[in-house]
CSV table of C-alpha atoms in Angstrom, one decimal:
chain,number,residue,atom,x,y,z
A,1,MET,CA,-42.2,-18.2,122.9
A,2,SER,CA,-39.5,-15.8,121.6
A,3,GLU,CA,-41.5,-14.5,118.7
A,4,LEU,CA,-44.4,-12.1,119.5
A,5,ALA,CA,-47.7,-14.0,119.0
A,6,GLY,CA,-49.4,-12.6,116.0
A,7,SER,CA,-46.4,-10.5,114.8
A,8,GLY,CA,-47.1,-11.6,111.2
A,9,LEU,CA,-50.4,-9.6,111.3
A,10,VAL,CA,-48.5,-6.4,111.4
A,11,GLU,CA,-46.6,-7.1,108.2
A,12,ARG,CA,-49.8,-8.2,106.5
A,13,ALA,CA,-51.6,-5.0,107.7
A,14,ARG,CA,-48.7,-2.9,106.4
A,15,ALA,CA,-48.8,-4.7,103.0
A,16,ILE,CA,-52.5,-4.0,102.4
A,17,ALA,CA,-52.5,-0.4,103.7
A,18,PRO,CA,-51.9,1.1,100.3
A,19,LEU,CA,-55.0,-0.7,99.0
A,20,ILE,CA,-57.0,0.6,101.9
A,21,ALA,CA,-55.7,4.2,101.4
A,22,ARG,CA,-56.8,4.0,97.7
A,23,GLU,CA,-60.2,2.9,98.7
A,24,ALA,CA,-60.6,5.5,101.5
A,25,ASP,CA,-62.6,8.0,99.4
A,26,GLU,CA,-65.0,5.3,98.3
A,27,ILE,CA,-65.4,4.1,101.9
A,28,GLU,CA,-66.2,7.7,103.0
A,29,ARG,CA,-68.7,8.2,100.1
A,30,THR,CA,-70.6,5.0,100.4
A,31,ARG,CA,-70.3,4.8,104.3
A,32,ARG,CA,-69.3,1.2,103.9
A,33,LEU,CA,-66.0,-0.7,103.7
A,34,THR,CA,-65.5,-1.6,100.0
A,35,PRO,CA,-65.7,-5.3,99.0
A,36,GLY,CA,-62.0,-5.2,98.0
A,37,VAL,CA,-61.0,-4.0,101.5
A,38,VAL,CA,-63.1,-6.6,103.3
A,39,ALA,CA,-61.7,-9.3,101.1
A,40,ALA,CA,-58.1,-8.2,101.8
A,41,LEU,CA,-58.8,-8.2,105.6
A,42,ILE,CA,-60.3,-11.7,105.4
A,43,GLU,CA,-57.7,-13.2,103.1
A,44,ASN,CA,-54.9,-11.9,105.3
A,45,GLY,CA,-56.5,-13.3,108.5
A,46,LEU,CA,-56.8,-9.9,110.2
A,47,TYR,CA,-60.3,-10.4,111.4
A,48,GLN,CA,-59.1,-13.5,113.3
A,49,ALA,CA,-56.3,-11.7,115.1
A,50,LEU,CA,-57.8,-12.4,118.5
A,51,LEU,CA,-59.6,-15.7,117.7
A,52,PRO,CA,-58.2,-18.7,119.7
A,53,ARG,CA,-55.6,-20.7,117.9
A,54,SER,CA,-57.8,-23.8,118.5
A,55,PHE,CA,-60.2,-22.3,115.9
A,56,GLY,CA,-57.4,-21.3,113.5
A,57,GLY,CA,-57.0,-17.8,114.8
A,58,ALA,CA,-53.8,-15.9,115.6
A,59,GLU,CA,-54.6,-15.4,119.4
A,60,ALA,CA,-52.3,-12.4,119.1
A,61,ALA,CA,-50.6,-10.7,122.0
A,62,PRO,CA,-52.0,-7.2,122.7
A,63,GLU,CA,-48.9,-5.5,121.2
A,64,ALA,CA,-49.3,-7.2,117.8
A,65,PHE,CA,-53.0,-6.5,117.8
A,66,MET,CA,-52.4,-2.8,118.5
A,67,GLN,CA,-49.7,-2.4,115.9
A,68,MET,CA,-51.9,-4.1,113.3
A,69,LEU,CA,-54.6,-1.5,114.0
A,70,GLU,CA,-52.2,1.4,113.9
A,71,GLU,CA,-51.0,0.4,110.5
A,72,ILE,CA,-54.6,0.1,109.1
A,73,ALA,CA,-55.6,3.4,110.8
A,74,LYS,CA,-52.8,5.3,109.1
A,75,ALA,CA,-54.6,4.4,105.8
A,76,ASP,CA,-58.2,4.7,106.9
A,77,ALA,CA,-59.8,5.1,110.4
A,78,SER,CA,-63.1,3.6,109.5
A,79,THR,CA,-61.5,0.4,108.3
A,80,ALA,CA,-59.3,0.2,111.5
A,81,TRP,CA,-62.3,0.8,113.7
A,82,CYS,CA,-64.4,-2.0,112.1
A,83,LEU,CA,-61.4,-4.3,112.2
A,84,GLY,CA,-60.8,-3.6,115.9
A,85,GLN,CA,-64.5,-4.0,116.8
A,86,CYS,CA,-64.9,-7.3,115.0
A,87,SER,CA,-61.6,-8.7,116.1
A,88,VAL,CA,-62.5,-8.2,119.7
A,89,CYS,CA,-66.0,-9.6,119.1
A,90,ALA,CA,-64.3,-12.8,117.9
A,91,MET,CA,-62.8,-13.3,121.4
A,92,ILE,CA,-66.3,-14.6,122.5
A,93,ALA,CA,-65.2,-17.9,120.9
A,94,ALA,CA,-63.2,-18.5,124.1
A,95,TRP,CA,-66.5,-18.8,126.0
A,96,LEU,CA,-68.5,-20.8,123.5
A,97,ASP,CA,-69.0,-24.5,122.9
A,98,PRO,CA,-66.3,-25.4,120.4
A,99,GLY,CA,-68.7,-26.6,117.7
A,100,THR,CA,-70.7,-23.4,117.9
A,101,ALA,CA,-67.5,-21.3,117.7
A,102,GLN,CA,-66.4,-23.3,114.6
A,103,GLU,CA,-69.8,-22.7,113.0
A,104,ILE,CA,-69.7,-19.0,113.5
A,105,PHE,CA,-66.0,-18.2,112.8
A,106,ASN,CA,-65.0,-20.8,110.3
A,107,THR,CA,-67.9,-20.4,107.9
A,108,PRO,CA,-67.0,-17.6,105.6
A,109,PRO,CA,-66.9,-14.7,106.1
A,110,GLY,CA,-66.8,-15.6,109.8
A,111,ILE,CA,-67.3,-12.0,111.0
A,112,LEU,CA,-69.2,-11.1,114.2
A,113,ALA,CA,-70.3,-7.6,115.2
A,114,TRP,CA,-72.4,-6.3,118.2
A,115,GLY,CA,-73.6,-3.2,119.8
A,116,ALA,CA,-74.2,-1.8,123.3
A,117,ILE,CA,-75.7,-3.8,126.2
A,118,ALA,CA,-79.5,-3.3,126.4
A,119,HIS,CA,-82.8,-5.1,126.8
A,120,GLU,CA,-83.9,-8.5,128.0
A,121,ALA,CA,-84.2,-12.1,126.7
A,122,ARG,CA,-86.7,-14.5,128.2
A,123,ALA,CA,-85.7,-18.0,129.0
A,124,VAL,CA,-87.7,-20.7,127.2
A,125,GLU,CA,-87.2,-24.4,126.7
A,126,GLY,CA,-83.9,-24.9,124.9
A,127,GLY,CA,-82.8,-21.3,124.9
A,128,TYR,CA,-84.2,-17.7,124.9
A,129,ARG,CA,-86.6,-15.5,123.0
A,130,VAL,CA,-85.9,-11.8,122.4
A,131,THR,CA,-87.6,-8.8,120.8
A,132,ALA,CA,-85.3,-5.8,120.9
A,133,ARG,CA,-83.3,-3.2,119.0
A,134,TRP,CA,-79.7,-2.3,119.7
A,135,ASP,CA,-77.4,0.5,118.6
A,136,PHE,CA,-73.7,1.1,117.7
A,137,ALA,CA,-72.9,-2.1,115.8
A,138,SER,CA,-69.7,-1.1,114.1
A,139,GLY,CA,-68.8,-3.5,111.3
A,140,SER,CA,-72.3,-4.9,111.1
A,141,ARG,CA,-72.4,-4.4,107.3
A,142,GLN,CA,-69.6,-6.9,106.8
A,143,ALA,CA,-70.7,-9.3,109.5
A,144,SER,CA,-72.3,-12.7,109.0
A,145,TRP,CA,-73.3,-12.9,112.7
A,146,LEU,CA,-74.6,-10.4,115.2
A,147,GLY,CA,-74.5,-10.4,118.9
A,148,ALA,CA,-76.2,-8.6,121.8
A,149,HIS,CA,-75.6,-8.4,125.5
A,150,VAL,CA,-78.9,-8.8,127.3
A,151,ARG,CA,-80.3,-9.3,130.8
A,152,ILE,CA,-82.0,-12.6,131.3
A,153,VAL,CA,-85.6,-13.0,132.5
A,154,GLY,CA,-86.9,-16.3,133.6
A,155,ALA,CA,-90.0,-18.0,132.1
A,156,ASP,CA,-91.9,-16.6,135.1
A,157,GLY,CA,-90.9,-13.0,134.1
A,158,VAL,CA,-88.6,-12.6,137.1
A,159,PRO,CA,-85.1,-11.2,136.3
A,160,ARG,CA,-82.4,-13.8,137.0
A,161,LYS,CA,-79.6,-13.0,139.3
A,162,ASN,CA,-76.0,-14.1,139.7
A,163,ALA,CA,-74.8,-15.4,143.0
A,164,ASP,CA,-73.6,-11.9,144.0
A,165,GLY,CA,-77.1,-10.5,143.4
A,166,SER,CA,-76.2,-8.7,140.1
A,167,PRO,CA,-78.4,-9.2,137.0
A,168,GLU,CA,-77.5,-12.3,134.9
A,169,VAL,CA,-76.2,-10.9,131.6
A,170,ARG,CA,-75.5,-13.2,128.6
A,171,THR,CA,-74.2,-12.5,125.1
A,172,ILE,CA,-76.6,-13.9,122.5
A,173,LEU,CA,-75.5,-14.6,118.9
A,174,PHE,CA,-77.5,-15.0,115.8
A,175,PRO,CA,-77.1,-14.9,112.0
A,176,VAL,CA,-77.4,-11.5,110.5
A,177,ALA,CA,-80.2,-12.8,108.3
A,178,GLY,CA,-82.3,-13.0,111.5
A,179,ALA,CA,-82.1,-9.3,112.1
A,180,THR,CA,-83.3,-6.1,110.4
A,181,LEU,CA,-80.5,-3.5,110.0
A,182,HIS,CA,-81.4,0.2,110.2
A,183,ASP,CA,-79.2,2.7,108.4
A,184,VAL,CA,-78.8,5.4,111.0
A,185,TRP,CA,-75.0,6.1,111.1
A,186,GLN,CA,-74.9,9.7,109.8
A,187,ALA,CA,-72.0,10.9,111.9
A,188,ILE,CA,-69.3,13.6,111.9
A,189,GLY,CA,-66.6,11.0,111.5
A,190,LEU,CA,-65.8,7.3,111.1
A,191,ALA,CA,-68.4,7.5,108.3
A,192,GLY,CA,-67.5,4.1,106.8
A,193,THR,CA,-67.9,2.0,109.9
A,194,GLY,CA,-71.6,1.4,109.3
A,195,THR,CA,-72.2,1.7,113.0
A,196,ASP,CA,-75.9,1.0,112.5
A,197,SER,CA,-78.8,-0.3,114.6
A,198,TYR,CA,-80.2,-3.8,114.4
A,199,GLU,CA,-83.5,-5.3,115.4
A,200,VAL,CA,-85.0,-8.7,116.0
A,201,ASN,CA,-88.6,-9.7,116.6
A,202,ASP,CA,-89.5,-12.8,118.7
A,203,LEU,CA,-86.2,-14.4,117.7
A,204,PHE,CA,-85.3,-17.8,119.3
A,205,ILE,CA,-81.7,-18.2,120.4
A,206,PRO,CA,-80.6,-21.8,121.2
A,207,GLU,CA,-78.7,-22.1,124.5
A,208,ARG,CA,-75.5,-23.0,122.8
A,209,PHE,CA,-75.4,-19.6,121.0
A,210,THR,CA,-75.1,-17.8,124.3
A,211,ALA,CA,-72.2,-17.1,126.5
A,212,PHE,CA,-71.1,-15.4,129.8
A,213,ARG,CA,-68.8,-12.9,128.2
A,214,ASP,CA,-65.8,-11.8,130.2
A,215,VAL,CA,-66.6,-14.1,133.1
A,216,PRO,CA,-63.3,-15.9,133.9
A,217,THR,CA,-65.0,-19.0,135.5
A,218,ALA,CA,-66.9,-19.6,132.2
A,219,LEU,CA,-63.8,-19.6,130.0
A,220,ARG,CA,-63.2,-22.7,127.8
A,221,GLU,CA,-59.9,-21.5,126.5
A,222,ARG,CA,-56.7,-21.3,128.6
A,223,GLY,CA,-54.8,-18.6,126.7
A,224,ALA,CA,-53.8,-15.5,128.8
A,225,LEU,CA,-55.4,-13.2,126.2
A,226,TYR,CA,-58.9,-14.2,127.3
A,227,ARG,CA,-58.2,-13.3,130.9
A,228,ILE,CA,-58.0,-9.7,129.8
A,229,GLY,CA,-61.6,-9.8,128.5
A,230,THR,CA,-63.2,-7.8,125.7
A,231,GLY,CA,-63.7,-4.5,127.6
A,232,SER,CA,-60.0,-3.8,128.2
A,233,THR,CA,-59.1,-5.1,124.8
A,234,PHE,CA,-61.5,-2.7,123.1
A,235,SER,CA,-59.7,0.1,125.0
A,236,LEU,CA,-56.3,-0.9,123.9
A,237,GLY,CA,-57.4,-1.4,120.3
A,238,PHE,CA,-59.2,1.8,119.9
A,239,ALA,CA,-56.4,3.8,121.5
A,240,ALA,CA,-54.1,2.2,118.9
A,241,VAL,CA,-56.5,3.3,116.2
A,242,SER,CA,-56.2,6.9,117.6
A,243,LEU,CA,-52.4,6.7,117.5
A,244,GLY,CA,-52.5,5.6,113.8
A,245,VAL,CA,-54.8,8.5,112.9
A,246,ALA,CA,-52.6,11.0,114.8
A,247,ARG,CA,-49.4,9.6,113.2
A,248,ALA,CA,-50.9,9.9,109.7
A,249,THR,CA,-52.2,13.4,110.3
A,250,LEU,CA,-48.9,14.7,111.8
A,251,ASP,CA,-47.0,13.1,108.9
A,252,ALA,CA,-49.2,14.9,106.4
A,253,ALA,CA,-48.5,18.2,108.2
A,254,ILE,CA,-44.8,17.6,108.1
A,255,ALA,CA,-44.9,16.8,104.4
A,256,LEU,CA,-46.9,20.0,103.8
A,257,ALA,CA,-44.5,22.1,105.8
A,258,ARG,CA,-41.6,20.7,103.7
A,259,ALA,CA,-43.2,21.7,100.5
A,260,LYS,CA,-45.4,24.8,101.1
A,261,HIS,CA,-44.5,28.4,100.9
A,262,GLN,CA,-46.4,30.9,103.0
A,263,SER,CA,-48.6,33.1,100.9
A,264,LEU,CA,-47.3,36.4,102.3
A,265,ALA,CA,-43.6,35.4,102.5
A,266,ALA,CA,-41.0,34.1,100.2
A,267,SER,CA,-39.6,31.6,102.7
A,268,ALA,CA,-40.7,28.0,102.9
A,269,MET,CA,-43.0,26.9,105.7
A,270,ARG,CA,-40.3,24.5,106.8
A,271,ASP,CA,-38.0,27.5,107.6
A,272,ASN,CA,-40.5,29.1,110.0
A,273,GLY,CA,-39.3,28.8,113.6
A,274,ALA,CA,-42.9,28.7,115.0
A,275,VAL,CA,-43.7,25.8,112.7
A,276,GLN,CA,-40.5,24.0,113.6
A,277,GLY,CA,-41.2,24.3,117.3
A,278,LEU,CA,-44.8,23.2,116.9
A,279,ILE,CA,-43.7,20.1,115.0
A,280,GLY,CA,-41.1,19.2,117.5
A,281,ARG,CA,-43.4,19.5,120.5
A,282,THR,CA,-46.2,17.7,118.7
A,283,GLU,CA,-43.9,14.9,117.7
A,284,GLY,CA,-42.8,14.6,121.3
A,285,ASP,CA,-46.4,14.4,122.5
A,286,LEU,CA,-47.3,11.7,120.1
A,287,ARG,CA,-44.2,9.6,120.8
A,288,ALA,CA,-44.9,9.9,124.6
A,289,ALA,CA,-48.5,8.8,124.2
A,290,ARG,CA,-47.5,5.8,122.1
A,291,ALA,CA,-44.7,4.8,124.6
A,292,TYR,CA,-47.1,5.1,127.5
A,293,LEU,CA,-49.8,3.0,125.9
A,294,TYR,CA,-47.5,0.2,124.9
A,295,ALA,CA,-45.6,0.3,128.2
A,296,ALA,CA,-48.9,-0.2,130.1
A,297,ALA,CA,-50.1,-2.9,127.8
A,298,ASN,CA,-46.8,-4.8,127.9
A,299,ALA,CA,-46.5,-4.6,131.7
A,300,MET,CA,-49.9,-6.0,132.0
A,301,TRP,CA,-49.2,-8.7,129.5
A,302,ARG,CA,-46.0,-9.7,131.1
A,303,ASP,CA,-47.6,-10.1,134.6
A,304,LEU,CA,-50.7,-11.8,133.2
A,305,SER,CA,-48.6,-14.3,131.2
A,306,ALA,CA,-46.6,-15.1,134.4
A,307,THR,CA,-49.4,-15.2,136.9
A,308,GLY,CA,-52.6,-15.9,134.9
A,309,GLU,CA,-54.3,-13.1,136.7
A,310,PHE,CA,-55.7,-9.9,135.2
A,311,SER,CA,-56.0,-7.8,138.3
A,312,ALA,CA,-58.1,-4.7,139.0
A,313,ALA,CA,-54.9,-2.7,139.2
A,314,HIS,CA,-54.0,-3.8,135.6
A,315,ARG,CA,-57.5,-3.0,134.4
A,316,ASN,CA,-57.2,0.5,135.8
A,317,ALA,CA,-53.7,0.9,134.3
A,318,VAL,CA,-55.0,-0.1,130.9
A,319,ARG,CA,-58.1,2.2,131.2
A,320,LEU,CA,-56.0,5.2,132.2
A,321,ALA,CA,-53.4,4.7,129.4
A,322,ALA,CA,-56.0,4.1,126.7
A,323,THR,CA,-58.1,7.1,127.7
A,324,TRP,CA,-55.2,9.5,128.0
A,325,THR,CA,-53.7,8.2,124.7
A,326,ILE,CA,-57.0,8.9,122.8
A,327,HIS,CA,-57.2,12.4,124.3
A,328,GLN,CA,-53.5,13.1,123.5
A,329,SER,CA,-54.0,11.8,119.9
A,330,ALA,CA,-56.8,14.2,119.5
A,331,ARG,CA,-54.6,17.1,120.6
A,332,VAL,CA,-51.9,16.0,118.1
A,333,VAL,CA,-54.5,15.9,115.3
A,334,ASP,CA,-55.8,19.3,116.3
A,335,ALA,CA,-52.2,20.8,116.2
A,336,ALA,CA,-51.5,19.3,112.8
A,337,TYR,CA,-54.9,20.5,111.4
A,338,HIS,CA,-54.3,24.0,112.6
A,339,MET,CA,-50.7,24.0,111.4
A,340,ALA,CA,-52.0,23.2,107.9
A,341,GLY,CA,-54.0,26.4,107.7
A,342,ALA,CA,-56.6,26.8,105.0
A,343,THR,CA,-55.2,23.7,103.2
A,344,ALA,CA,-56.7,21.6,105.9
A,345,VAL,CA,-60.4,22.4,105.1
A,346,PHE,CA,-60.4,20.9,101.6
A,347,ARG,CA,-61.6,17.3,101.1
A,348,SER,CA,-58.8,16.8,98.5
A,349,ASN,CA,-56.2,17.1,101.3
A,350,PRO,CA,-55.5,14.5,104.0
A,351,PHE,CA,-56.6,16.6,107.0
A,352,GLU,CA,-60.3,17.3,107.3
A,353,ARG,CA,-61.4,13.6,107.3
A,354,ARG,CA,-58.8,12.6,109.8
A,355,PHE,CA,-59.8,15.6,112.0
A,356,ARG,CA,-63.5,14.4,111.9
A,357,ASP,CA,-62.5,10.8,112.4
A,358,MET,CA,-60.4,11.6,115.4
A,359,HIS,CA,-63.1,13.6,117.1
A,360,ALA,CA,-65.6,10.8,116.5
A,361,ILE,CA,-63.2,8.4,118.2
A,362,ALA,CA,-62.8,10.8,121.1
A,363,GLN,CA,-66.5,10.8,121.8
A,364,GLN,CA,-66.7,7.0,122.2
A,365,ILE,CA,-67.0,5.2,125.6
A,366,GLN,CA,-63.3,4.4,125.7
A,367,ALA,CA,-62.5,8.1,125.9
A,368,ARG,CA,-64.9,9.1,128.6
A,369,ASP,CA,-63.5,11.6,131.2
A,370,THR,CA,-65.2,9.5,133.9
A,371,HIS,CA,-62.5,6.9,133.5
A,372,TYR,CA,-60.1,9.4,135.2
A,373,GLU,CA,-62.5,9.5,138.1
A,374,ASP,CA,-62.6,5.7,138.3
A,375,VAL,CA,-58.9,5.4,138.3
A,376,GLY,CA,-58.4,8.3,140.7
A,377,LYS,CA,-60.9,6.7,143.1
A,378,ALA,CA,-58.9,3.4,142.9
A,379,ILE,CA,-55.6,5.1,143.5
A,380,LEU,CA,-56.9,7.0,146.6
A,381,ALA,CA,-58.4,3.8,148.0
A,382,ALA,CA,-55.4,1.6,147.4
A,383,THR,CA,-52.8,0.8,150.1
A,384,ASP,CA,-50.3,-0.5,147.5
A,385,ARG,CA,-48.9,1.2,144.5
A,386,GLU,CA,-50.7,0.5,141.2
A,387,PRO,CA,-48.7,-1.1,138.3
A,388,GLN,CA,-46.6,1.4,136.4
């Protein structure tokens, strides 16, 4: 295929970005994506970016998915974060019974959200029963379905094990009406994501609404995308969101420097050598981070498409690139914020929200410093070179 799978998503994201930018203040104020923004994302098929083609999705290549999120993040980080979260959640369709996947993703609005792995579900006749509460469900306020990743306990109360002795973990899916959502997301940034908690009480989950997420042998779809799995795709997506936030913040600083005169000098800010040097270095840092992330993603995708294998080496390469890109994006945002001086602290200017959003992104699991340790351990243990 000569055309990049999902490339049309990028143009559609770019087309609705002005609408999202206009709604950004309301998203921040209400801590929810506005109905107009959600409708635009649905109508343009963006939530289905990673849904298999067999269910009407785009099954987009990682590069197109990442570019889509970058464009949305330039307009509003919360919208991009929710879109990235729910898009990756839709990948679970590749592990589901086809009729079940159709019911979830092709009944409007067809949006799934989930939170962190936690708790247990007890096996019963025909399915599972669960009483639990989970956190960090970004996008849950737009979702029609929720999911959770739970350890399975047999009817006898004994935890079930996989063949290798590890705990059996399934992803369970249920309509949002079956859960109670708790409004807990009072955070420094990404305010509009509605990353709330959700709770169920003695909820029955039929067997067909469960899946072994990210287990290659359980896949029902043959597309290379699903060999990557949701964990690494989350990393690529959220790193792309950080690039979009950094790009928008640096662009705002450049626009300010072109127009602003320093208070104690007659010269324009753009004529200040220190400002010129800082912009040049920061621009180089951002371009380098973006080039590295996309190079790592494209190298992985090229090899995966040719061999059908998503190796541990590629997983480490993606993890390293995504973690470093998020950290580098945060440094770019910090530089732009400080460059703007007192202008940056006012809510009416395009700096302080992006500063808060970026630092909320940098606190997420995809940016943990321990990823460097994991990659370093793999490099030191390897006899062959890792993919570059």
